[in-house]
Coordinates of C-alpha atoms and ligand atoms in Angstrom, one line a residue:
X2 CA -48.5 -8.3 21.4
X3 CA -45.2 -8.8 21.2
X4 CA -42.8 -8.7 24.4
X5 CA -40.0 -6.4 24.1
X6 CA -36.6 -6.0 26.7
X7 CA -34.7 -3.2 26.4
X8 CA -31.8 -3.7 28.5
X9 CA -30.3 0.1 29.9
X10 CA -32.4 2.7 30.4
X11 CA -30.2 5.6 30.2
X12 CA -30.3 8.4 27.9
X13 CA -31.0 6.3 24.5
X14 CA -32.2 3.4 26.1
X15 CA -35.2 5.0 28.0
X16 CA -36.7 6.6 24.7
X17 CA -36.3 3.7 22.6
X18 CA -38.3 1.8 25.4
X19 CA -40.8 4.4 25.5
X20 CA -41.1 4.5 21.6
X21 CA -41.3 0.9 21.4
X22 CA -44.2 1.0 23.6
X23 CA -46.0 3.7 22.2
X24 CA -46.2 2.0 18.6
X25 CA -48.9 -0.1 19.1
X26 CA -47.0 -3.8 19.0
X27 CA -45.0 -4.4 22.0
X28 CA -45.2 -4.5 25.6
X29 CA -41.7 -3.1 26.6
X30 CA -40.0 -4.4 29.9
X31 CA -37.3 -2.0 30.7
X32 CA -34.2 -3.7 32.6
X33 CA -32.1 -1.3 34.7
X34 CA -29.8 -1.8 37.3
X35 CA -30.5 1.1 38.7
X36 CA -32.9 1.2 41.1
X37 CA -34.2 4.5 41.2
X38 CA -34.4 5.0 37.4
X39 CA -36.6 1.7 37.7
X40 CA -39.1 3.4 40.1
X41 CA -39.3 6.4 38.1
X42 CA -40.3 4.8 35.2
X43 CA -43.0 2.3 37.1
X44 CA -44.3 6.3 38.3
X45 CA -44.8 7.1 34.2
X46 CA -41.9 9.7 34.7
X47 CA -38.6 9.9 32.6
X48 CA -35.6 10.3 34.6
X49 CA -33.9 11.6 31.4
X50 CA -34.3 15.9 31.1
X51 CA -34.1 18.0 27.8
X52 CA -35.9 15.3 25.3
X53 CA -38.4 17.1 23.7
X54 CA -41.7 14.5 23.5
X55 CA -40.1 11.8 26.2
X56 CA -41.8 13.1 29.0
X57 CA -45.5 12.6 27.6
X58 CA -44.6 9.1 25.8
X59 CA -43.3 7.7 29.1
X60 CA -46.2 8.8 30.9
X61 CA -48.7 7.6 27.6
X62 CA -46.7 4.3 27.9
X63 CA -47.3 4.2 31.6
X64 CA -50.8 4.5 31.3
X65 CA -51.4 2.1 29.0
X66 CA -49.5 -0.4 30.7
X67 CA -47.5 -1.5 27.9
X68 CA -43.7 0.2 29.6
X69 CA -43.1 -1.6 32.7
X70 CA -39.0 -1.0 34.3
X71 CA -37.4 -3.7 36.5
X72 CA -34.1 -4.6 37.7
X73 CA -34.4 -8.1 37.5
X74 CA -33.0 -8.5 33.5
X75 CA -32.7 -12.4 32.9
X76 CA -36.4 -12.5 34.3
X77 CA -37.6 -9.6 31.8
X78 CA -35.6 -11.6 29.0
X79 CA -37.1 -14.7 29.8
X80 CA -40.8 -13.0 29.3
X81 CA -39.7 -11.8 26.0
X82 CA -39.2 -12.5 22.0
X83 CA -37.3 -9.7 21.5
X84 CA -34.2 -8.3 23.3
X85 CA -32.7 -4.6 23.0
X86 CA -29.0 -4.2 24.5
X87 CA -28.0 -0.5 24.5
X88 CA -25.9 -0.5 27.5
X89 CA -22.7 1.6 27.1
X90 CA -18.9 0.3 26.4
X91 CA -16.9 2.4 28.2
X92 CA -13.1 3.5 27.5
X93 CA -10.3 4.5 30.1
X94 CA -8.2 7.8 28.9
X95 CA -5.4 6.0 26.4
X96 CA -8.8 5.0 25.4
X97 CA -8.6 1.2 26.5
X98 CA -12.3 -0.5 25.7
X99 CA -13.8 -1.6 29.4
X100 CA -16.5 -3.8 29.2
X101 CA -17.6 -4.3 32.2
X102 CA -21.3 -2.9 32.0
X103 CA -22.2 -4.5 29.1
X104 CA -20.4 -8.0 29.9
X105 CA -22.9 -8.7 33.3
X106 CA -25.9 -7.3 30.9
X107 CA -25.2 -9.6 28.6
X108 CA -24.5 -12.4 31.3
X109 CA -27.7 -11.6 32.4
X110 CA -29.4 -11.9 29.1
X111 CA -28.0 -15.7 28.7
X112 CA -29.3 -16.5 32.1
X113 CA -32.9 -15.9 30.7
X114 CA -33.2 -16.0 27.0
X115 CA -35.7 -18.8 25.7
X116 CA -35.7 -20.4 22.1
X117 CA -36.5 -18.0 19.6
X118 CA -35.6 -14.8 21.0
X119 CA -33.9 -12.1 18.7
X120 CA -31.4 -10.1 21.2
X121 CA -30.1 -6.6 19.0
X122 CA -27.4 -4.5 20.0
X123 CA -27.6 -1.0 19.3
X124 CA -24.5 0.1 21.9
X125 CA -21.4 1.4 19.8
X126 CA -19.0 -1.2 19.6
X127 CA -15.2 -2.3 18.1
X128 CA -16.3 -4.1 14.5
X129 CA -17.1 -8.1 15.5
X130 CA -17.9 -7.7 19.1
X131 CA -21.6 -8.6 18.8
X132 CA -20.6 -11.9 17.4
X133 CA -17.3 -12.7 19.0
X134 CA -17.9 -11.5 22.2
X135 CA -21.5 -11.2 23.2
X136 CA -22.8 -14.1 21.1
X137 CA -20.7 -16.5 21.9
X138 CA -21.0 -15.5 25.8
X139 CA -25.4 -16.0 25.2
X140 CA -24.2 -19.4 23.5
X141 CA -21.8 -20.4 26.5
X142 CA -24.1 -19.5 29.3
X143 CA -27.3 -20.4 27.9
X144 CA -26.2 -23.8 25.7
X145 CA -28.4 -22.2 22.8
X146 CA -26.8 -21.8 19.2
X147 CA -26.3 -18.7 17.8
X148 CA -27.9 -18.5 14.2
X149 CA -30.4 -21.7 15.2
X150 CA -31.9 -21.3 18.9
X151 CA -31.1 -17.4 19.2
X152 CA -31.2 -14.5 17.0
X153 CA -28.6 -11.8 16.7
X154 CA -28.5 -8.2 15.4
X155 CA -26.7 -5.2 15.4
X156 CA -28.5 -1.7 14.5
X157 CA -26.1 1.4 15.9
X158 CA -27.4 3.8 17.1
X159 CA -26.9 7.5 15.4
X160 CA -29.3 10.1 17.0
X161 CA -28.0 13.5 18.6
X162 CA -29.2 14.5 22.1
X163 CA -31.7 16.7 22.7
X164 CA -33.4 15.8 19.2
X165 CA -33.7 11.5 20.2
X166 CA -37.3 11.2 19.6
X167 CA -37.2 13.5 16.2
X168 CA -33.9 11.4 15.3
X169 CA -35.5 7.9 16.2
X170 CA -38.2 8.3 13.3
X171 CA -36.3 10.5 10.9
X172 CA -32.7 8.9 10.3
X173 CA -32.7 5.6 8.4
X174 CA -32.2 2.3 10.6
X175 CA -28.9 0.5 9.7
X176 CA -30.2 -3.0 10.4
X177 CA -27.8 -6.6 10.4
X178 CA -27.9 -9.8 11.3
X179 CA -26.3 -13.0 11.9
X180 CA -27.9 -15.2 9.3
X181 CA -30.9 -14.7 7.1
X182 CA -33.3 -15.1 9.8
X183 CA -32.1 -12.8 12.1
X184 CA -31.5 -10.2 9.6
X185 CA -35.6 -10.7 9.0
X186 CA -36.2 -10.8 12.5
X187 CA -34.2 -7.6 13.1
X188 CA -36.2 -5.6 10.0
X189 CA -39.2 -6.4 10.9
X190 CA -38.8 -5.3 14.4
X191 CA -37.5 -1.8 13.9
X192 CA -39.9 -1.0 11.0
X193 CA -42.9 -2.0 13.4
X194 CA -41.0 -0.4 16.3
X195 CA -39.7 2.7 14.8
X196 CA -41.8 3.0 11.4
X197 CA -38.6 4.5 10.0
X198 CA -36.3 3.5 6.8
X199 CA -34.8 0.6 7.1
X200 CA -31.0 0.4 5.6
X201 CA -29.9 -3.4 5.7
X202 CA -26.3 -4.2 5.4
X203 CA -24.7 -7.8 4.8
X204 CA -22.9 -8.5 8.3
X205 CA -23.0 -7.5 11.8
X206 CA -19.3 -6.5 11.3
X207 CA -20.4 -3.6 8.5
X208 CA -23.1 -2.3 10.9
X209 CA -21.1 -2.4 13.4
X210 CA -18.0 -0.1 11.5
X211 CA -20.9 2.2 9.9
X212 CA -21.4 3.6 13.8
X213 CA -17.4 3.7 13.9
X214 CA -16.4 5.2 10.6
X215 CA -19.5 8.1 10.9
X216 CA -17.6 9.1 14.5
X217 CA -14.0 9.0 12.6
X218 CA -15.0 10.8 9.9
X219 CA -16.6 13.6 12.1
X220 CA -13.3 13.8 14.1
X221 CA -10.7 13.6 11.0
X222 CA -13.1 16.3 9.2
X223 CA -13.1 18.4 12.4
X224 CA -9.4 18.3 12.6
X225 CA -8.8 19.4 9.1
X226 CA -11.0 22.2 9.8
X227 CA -9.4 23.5 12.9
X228 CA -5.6 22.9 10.7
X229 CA -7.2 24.9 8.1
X230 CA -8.3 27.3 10.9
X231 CA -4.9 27.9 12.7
X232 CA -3.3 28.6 9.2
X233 CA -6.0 31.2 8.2
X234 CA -5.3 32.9 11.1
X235 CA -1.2 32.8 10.8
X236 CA -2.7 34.7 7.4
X237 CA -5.0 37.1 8.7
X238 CA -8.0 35.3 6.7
X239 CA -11.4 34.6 8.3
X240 CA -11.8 31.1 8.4
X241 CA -15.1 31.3 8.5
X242 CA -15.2 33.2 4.9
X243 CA -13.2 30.0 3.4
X244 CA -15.4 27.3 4.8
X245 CA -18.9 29.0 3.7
X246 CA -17.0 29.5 0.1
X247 CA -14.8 26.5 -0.3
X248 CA -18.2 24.3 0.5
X249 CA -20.2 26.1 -2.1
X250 CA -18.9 24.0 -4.3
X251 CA -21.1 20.7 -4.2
X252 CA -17.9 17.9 -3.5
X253 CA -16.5 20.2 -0.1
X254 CA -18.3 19.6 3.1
X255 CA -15.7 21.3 5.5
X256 CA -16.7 20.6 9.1
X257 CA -16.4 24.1 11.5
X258 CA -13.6 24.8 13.8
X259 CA -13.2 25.1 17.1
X260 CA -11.4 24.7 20.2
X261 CA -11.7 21.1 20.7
X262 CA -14.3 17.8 20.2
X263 CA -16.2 16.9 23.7
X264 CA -18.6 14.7 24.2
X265 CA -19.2 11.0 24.7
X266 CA -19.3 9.8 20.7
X267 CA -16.4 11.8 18.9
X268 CA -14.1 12.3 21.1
X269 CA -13.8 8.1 22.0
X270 CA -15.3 5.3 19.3
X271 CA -12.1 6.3 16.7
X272 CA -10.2 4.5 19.6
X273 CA -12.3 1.3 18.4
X274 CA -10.5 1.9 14.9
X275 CA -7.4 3.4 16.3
X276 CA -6.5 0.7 18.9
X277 CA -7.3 -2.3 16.6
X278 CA -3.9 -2.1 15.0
X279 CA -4.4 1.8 13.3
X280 CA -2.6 3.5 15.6
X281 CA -0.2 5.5 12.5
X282 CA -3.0 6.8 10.0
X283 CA -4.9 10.0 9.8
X284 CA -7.4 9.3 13.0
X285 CA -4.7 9.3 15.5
X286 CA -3.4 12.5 14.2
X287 CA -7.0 13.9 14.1
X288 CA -7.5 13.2 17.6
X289 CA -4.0 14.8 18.7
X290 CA -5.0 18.1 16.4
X291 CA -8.7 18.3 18.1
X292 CA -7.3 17.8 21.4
X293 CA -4.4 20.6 21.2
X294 CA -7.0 23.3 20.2
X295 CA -7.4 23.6 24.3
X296 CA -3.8 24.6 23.9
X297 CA -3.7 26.8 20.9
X298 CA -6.7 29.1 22.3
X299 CA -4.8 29.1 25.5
X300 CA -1.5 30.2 23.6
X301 CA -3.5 32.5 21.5
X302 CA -5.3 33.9 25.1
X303 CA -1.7 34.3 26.0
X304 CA -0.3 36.6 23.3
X305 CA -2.8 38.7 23.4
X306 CA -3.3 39.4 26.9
X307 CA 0.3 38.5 28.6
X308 CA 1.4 36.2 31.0
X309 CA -1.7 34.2 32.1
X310 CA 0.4 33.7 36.0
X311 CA -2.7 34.8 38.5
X312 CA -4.9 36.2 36.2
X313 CA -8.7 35.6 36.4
X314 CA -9.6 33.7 32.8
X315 CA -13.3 32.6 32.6
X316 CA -14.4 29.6 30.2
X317 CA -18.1 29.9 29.2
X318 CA -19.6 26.6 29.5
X319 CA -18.9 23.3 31.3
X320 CA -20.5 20.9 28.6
X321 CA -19.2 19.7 25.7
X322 CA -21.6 21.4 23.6
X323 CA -24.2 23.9 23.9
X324 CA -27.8 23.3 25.2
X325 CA -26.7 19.6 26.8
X326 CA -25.8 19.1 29.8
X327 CA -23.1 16.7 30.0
X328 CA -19.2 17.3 30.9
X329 CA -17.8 13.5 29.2
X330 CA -14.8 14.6 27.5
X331 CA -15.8 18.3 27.4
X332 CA -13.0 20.7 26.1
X333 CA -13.0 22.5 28.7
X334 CA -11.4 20.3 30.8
X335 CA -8.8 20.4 28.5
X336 CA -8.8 24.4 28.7
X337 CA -8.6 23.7 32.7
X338 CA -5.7 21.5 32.5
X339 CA -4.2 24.2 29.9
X340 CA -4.6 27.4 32.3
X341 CA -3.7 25.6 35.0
X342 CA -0.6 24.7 34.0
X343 CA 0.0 28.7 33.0
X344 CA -1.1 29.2 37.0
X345 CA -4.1 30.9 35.7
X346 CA -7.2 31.5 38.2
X347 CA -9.7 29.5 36.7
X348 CA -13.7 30.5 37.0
X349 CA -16.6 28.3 35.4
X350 CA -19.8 29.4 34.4
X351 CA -22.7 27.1 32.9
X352 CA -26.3 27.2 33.3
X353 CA -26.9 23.9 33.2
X354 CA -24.7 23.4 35.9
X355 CA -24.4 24.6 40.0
X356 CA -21.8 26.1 41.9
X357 CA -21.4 22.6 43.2
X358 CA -21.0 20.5 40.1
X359 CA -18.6 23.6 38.8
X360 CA -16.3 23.2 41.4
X361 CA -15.9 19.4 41.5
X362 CA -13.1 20.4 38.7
X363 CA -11.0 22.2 40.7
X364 CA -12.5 25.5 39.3
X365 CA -14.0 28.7 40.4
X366 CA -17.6 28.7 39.7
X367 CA -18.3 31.7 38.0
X368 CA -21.4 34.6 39.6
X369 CA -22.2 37.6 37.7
X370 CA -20.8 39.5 41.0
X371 CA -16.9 38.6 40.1
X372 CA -17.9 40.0 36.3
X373 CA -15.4 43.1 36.6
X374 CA -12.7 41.0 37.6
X375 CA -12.6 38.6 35.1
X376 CA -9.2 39.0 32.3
X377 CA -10.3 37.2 29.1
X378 CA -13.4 35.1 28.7
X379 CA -12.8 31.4 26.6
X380 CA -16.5 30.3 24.9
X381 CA -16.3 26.7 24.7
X382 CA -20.0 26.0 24.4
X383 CA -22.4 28.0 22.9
X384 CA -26.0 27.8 25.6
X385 CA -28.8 29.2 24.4
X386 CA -28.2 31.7 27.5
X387 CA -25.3 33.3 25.9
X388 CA -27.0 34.7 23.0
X389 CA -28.0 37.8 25.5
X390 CA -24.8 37.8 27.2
X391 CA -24.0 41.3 28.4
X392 CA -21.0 42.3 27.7
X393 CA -20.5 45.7 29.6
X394 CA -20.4 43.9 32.8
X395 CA -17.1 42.3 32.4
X396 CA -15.3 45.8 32.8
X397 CA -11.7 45.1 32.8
X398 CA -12.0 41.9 30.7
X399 CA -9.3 42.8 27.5
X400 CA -10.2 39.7 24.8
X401 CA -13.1 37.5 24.1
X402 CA -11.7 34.5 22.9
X403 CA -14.8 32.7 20.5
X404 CA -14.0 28.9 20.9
X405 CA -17.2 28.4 18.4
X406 CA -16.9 31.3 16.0
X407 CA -20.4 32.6 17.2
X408 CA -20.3 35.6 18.7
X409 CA -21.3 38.7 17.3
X410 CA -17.7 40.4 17.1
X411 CA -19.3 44.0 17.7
X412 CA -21.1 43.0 20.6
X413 CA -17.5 42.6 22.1
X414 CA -15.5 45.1 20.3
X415 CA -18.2 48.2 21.5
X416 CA -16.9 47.6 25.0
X417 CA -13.1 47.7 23.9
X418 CA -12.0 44.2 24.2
X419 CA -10.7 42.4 21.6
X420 CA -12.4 39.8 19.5
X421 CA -10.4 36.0 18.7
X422 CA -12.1 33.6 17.0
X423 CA -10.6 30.3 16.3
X424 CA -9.1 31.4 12.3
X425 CA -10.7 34.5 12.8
X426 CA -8.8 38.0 14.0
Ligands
NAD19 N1 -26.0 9.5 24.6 C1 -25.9 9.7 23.3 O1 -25.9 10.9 22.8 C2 -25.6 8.6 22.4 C3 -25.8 8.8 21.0 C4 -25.6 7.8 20.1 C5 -25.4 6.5 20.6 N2 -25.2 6.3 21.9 C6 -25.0 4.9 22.3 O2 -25.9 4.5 23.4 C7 -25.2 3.8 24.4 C8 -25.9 4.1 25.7 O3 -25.7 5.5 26.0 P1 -26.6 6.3 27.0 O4 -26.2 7.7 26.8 O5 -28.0 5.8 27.0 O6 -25.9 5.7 28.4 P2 -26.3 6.1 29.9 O7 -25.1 6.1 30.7 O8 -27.3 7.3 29.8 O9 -27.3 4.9 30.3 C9 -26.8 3.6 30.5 C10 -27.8 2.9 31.3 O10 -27.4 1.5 31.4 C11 -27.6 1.1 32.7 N3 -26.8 -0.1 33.0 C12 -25.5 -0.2 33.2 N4 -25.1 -1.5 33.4 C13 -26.2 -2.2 33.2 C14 -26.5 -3.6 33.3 N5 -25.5 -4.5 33.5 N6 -27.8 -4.0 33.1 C15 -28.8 -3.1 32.9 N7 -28.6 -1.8 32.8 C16 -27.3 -1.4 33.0 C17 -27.3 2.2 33.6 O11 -27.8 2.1 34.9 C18 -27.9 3.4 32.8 O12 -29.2 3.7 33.1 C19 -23.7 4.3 24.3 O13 -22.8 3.4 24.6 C20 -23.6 4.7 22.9 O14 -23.0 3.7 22.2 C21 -25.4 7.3 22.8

C-alpha cells in the first residue's frame, strides 16, 4: 500500500482523505493544523456536517486503520509517495490573492518530501502558481528538482457541497503535470484513488485556468441573466417564461437570476483572471452586475412599499445558498449593507444558523414571535425549511420580495401581499 498525505482537512480535503482510504490502495495521513479537527478524525468522526456518506467512510477508514490525522505535515510527507495539497488561497475584499495558508503548507511539505514523491494540488489557484510559486518553493527548501527528484500536478477541484462524495466519483478528473512522468504519476493516482474519468490536459497552467474559467463563466452567465432579468421586469415580462423558452433551443443555456452570487467559488476565483491584467473585459462588469442585485431588490423593496427609514425588513436566509451552511460572500450581507444604509431595521432568520451567529452581523435575529411586525420579507436563500413557510403569520407584512424566483406566488398573494420576483411582477 501506497502512502498517501493529504494536506488540509477541511471541507474538501477531509473527504478526499476519507475516499482515498476507503479505495483499497492507500494509507491516507491527514495533515491539519488544527488540532481539534486532528483528534476528531484519530476518533473515526468527521468534523465536516451535511456530506451525505462522509460520516460512515471516515469511521470505515478509521476502523481499518488506513485514515490516520496529524498535525505534524513535513513528518506525514516524509512517510509518503504521494502528496495532496488542498489547502485554500484566500482573497481580501478588492479581491487581493493572500497566500499565507498555503505558503507554510507548502513550506512544510519541502521540509519533508523524499525522492520520488508526487505532491498534487487541487486548491483553486491564479494560472502558473503551482509551478512558479509552490514548485520552485519545494525546490528551494528541499534542494530537490522539480520534473527529476519530485513530481508535480495540478487536478482542480470542481465538486458542489453537500453532494462531495456523489461529485468525487461522478465528474471527470482534470489531471496535469509537469513533465511526462508526473502527468503518469498524477493519472494513475486519481483513477486508483477516485476510480472516476480521467480528463488529462497538456500543462499545469491549462488545469489550473479550467477551475478559473468554469467560476467566470458561471459569474458572467449569471450576470447576463440578472441584466436580462431587470429588463423583463422594466417590461412587465416574466423572466422566468424567457429563460425556460429562450434555452429550449439546444445552443442557449441562460443561467437563473437572482439577487446576487454568494459563496466561496463564484463570487472570488474571476479575481484570479480579473487581477492578472483583465481588469476592463466582461468579468469585471459581471461581478459589479451580480453584486448590485443586493441594491436593485432593495430599490425594488422600496418602490413598492415606501421609504424603508425604521421599517422592519426580514431577509430569509443567512447563507449564500440554500441547504449549506456557510455565510462567505453570502448576498445577504450585501442586502444588510443595502438596508442599512436606507436606516432599515434589519431581522435575520436561518435555520442553519442561531440567534448568536445571526447577530454577529449587526442584525436582528429573526423568531416567529416578531412575525406580525415584520414590513417586507427579502428570500435570499432558498432552505429546504422554507418550502412550508406559513405565510399568514406575517400579518402586516405588504411584499414578498423572491430573491430566487421560487416561491409559489399564490401562497403569498392569498394573504394580500404582494409578490416580486427578480424579472417577475
Ligand atoms: N468548499 C467548497 O465548496 C469547494 C469547492 C470546490 C473547490 N474548493 C477548493 O478547495 C479548497 C479548500 O477548501 P475547503 O472548503 O476544504 O477549505 P476549509 O477552510 O474547509 O479547510 C481548509 C483546511 O486547511 C487547514 N489548513 C490551513 N492552513 C494549513 C496548513 N498550513 N497546513 C495544513 N492545514 C492547513 C485548515 O485548518 C482547514 O481544516 C479551496 O481553496 C477551494 O479552492 C472548495
Amino acid at each position: 500500500m501506497k502512502n498517501v498525505t493529504v494536506v488540509g482537512l477541511g471541507k474538501i480535503g477531509l473527504p478526499l482523505a476519507a475516499i482515498f482510504a476507503n479505495c483499497g490502495h492507500f494509507h491516507v495521513y491527514g495533515a491539519d493544523i488544527n488540532k481539534l479537527v486532528v483528534d476528531q478524525v484519530n476518533q473515526g468522526i468527521a468534523h465536516v456536517s451535511n456530506e451525505p456518506g462522509l460520516d460512515e467512510l471516515v469511521a470505515k477508514a478509521h476502523q481499518a486503520k488506513t485514515l490516520e490525522a496529524t498535525v505534524n505535515t513535513a513528518d506525514a510527507v516524509s512517510k509518503s509517495e504521494v502528496v495532496v495539497v488542498i489547502v485554500p488561497v484566500l482573497t481580501r475584499e478588492n479581491g487581493q490573492i493572500y497566500y499565507q495558508y498555503i505558503d507554510s503548507a507548502v513550506e512544510e511539505i519541502a521540509k519533508g518530501i523524499k525522492k520520488g514523491t508526487l505532491v498534487t494540488f487541487e486548491t483553486t489557484l491564479p494560472a502558473g502558481d503551482t509551478r512558479n510559486r509552490f514548485g520552485k518553493t519545494i525546490e528551494k527548501i528541499s534542494g530537490l528538482t522539480m520534473g527529476e527528484d519530485f513530481y508535480l500536478s495540478y487536478s482542480p477541484e470542481r465538486v458542489y457541497s453537500n453532494r462531495i462524495i456523489k461529485d468525487l466519483s461522478s465528474y471527470p478528473k482534470v489531471v496535469s503535470g509537469y513533465n511526462k512522468t508526473s502527468l503518469e504519476l498524477a493519472t494513475d493516482f486519481y483513477k486508483k484513488g477516485l476510480n472516476c474519468e480521467i480528463l488529462q490536459v497538456s500543462s499545469l497552467e491549462a488545469a489550473e485556468f479550467t477551475k478559473v474559467a468554469e467560476c467566470v463563466y458561471r459569474d458572467v452567465n449569471i450576470a447576463l441573466a440578472n441584466e436580462l432579468a431587470v429588463y423583463a421586469n422594466k417590461l412587465d415580462i416574466n423572466i422566468m417564461e424567457v429563460i425556460k423558452a429562450a434555452n429550449s433551443e439546444p445552443y442557449s443555456n441562460i443561467h437563473l437570476p437572482g439577487v446576487g452570487v454568494g459563496g466561496h467559488c463564484i463570487p472570488v476565483y474571476p479575481y484570479f483572471f480579473i487581477n492578472n491584467g483583465m481588469q476592463e473585459g466582461l468579468t469585471t462588469l459581471s461581478r459589479k452586475i451580480n453584486d448590485n442585485m443586493a441594491q436593485y431588490a432593495v430599490e425594488l423593496t422600496e418602490e413598492t412599499i415606501g421609504q424603508l427609514k425604521d421599517k422592519k425588513i426580514l431577509i430569509l436566509g443567512l447563507s449564500f445558498r440554500g441547504n449549506v451552511k456557510e455565510p462567505t460572500k453570502s448576498s445577504t450581507l450585501l442586502l444588510i449593507e443595502e438596508l442599512g444604509e436606507k436606516d432599515a431595521k434589519v431581522f435575520v432568520d436561518d435555520p442553519l444558523f442561531d440567534a448568536n451567529e445571526i447577530s454577529k452581523y449587526g442584525v436582528i435575529p429573526f423568531s416567529n414571535q416578531q412575525a406580525d411586525q415584520i414590513d417586507a420579507i427579502i428570500l435570499q436563500a432558498y432552505h429546504d425549511e422554507y418550502q412550508k413557510l406559513d405565510f399568514s403569520d406575517f400579518k402586516n407584512c405588504s411584499l414578498v420580495l423572491d430573491g430566487r424566483n421560487v416561491l409559489n406566488r399564490r401562497d403569498v398573494e392569498k394573504f394580500g401581499m404582494k409578490y416580486l420576483g427578480i424579472g417577475m411582477k
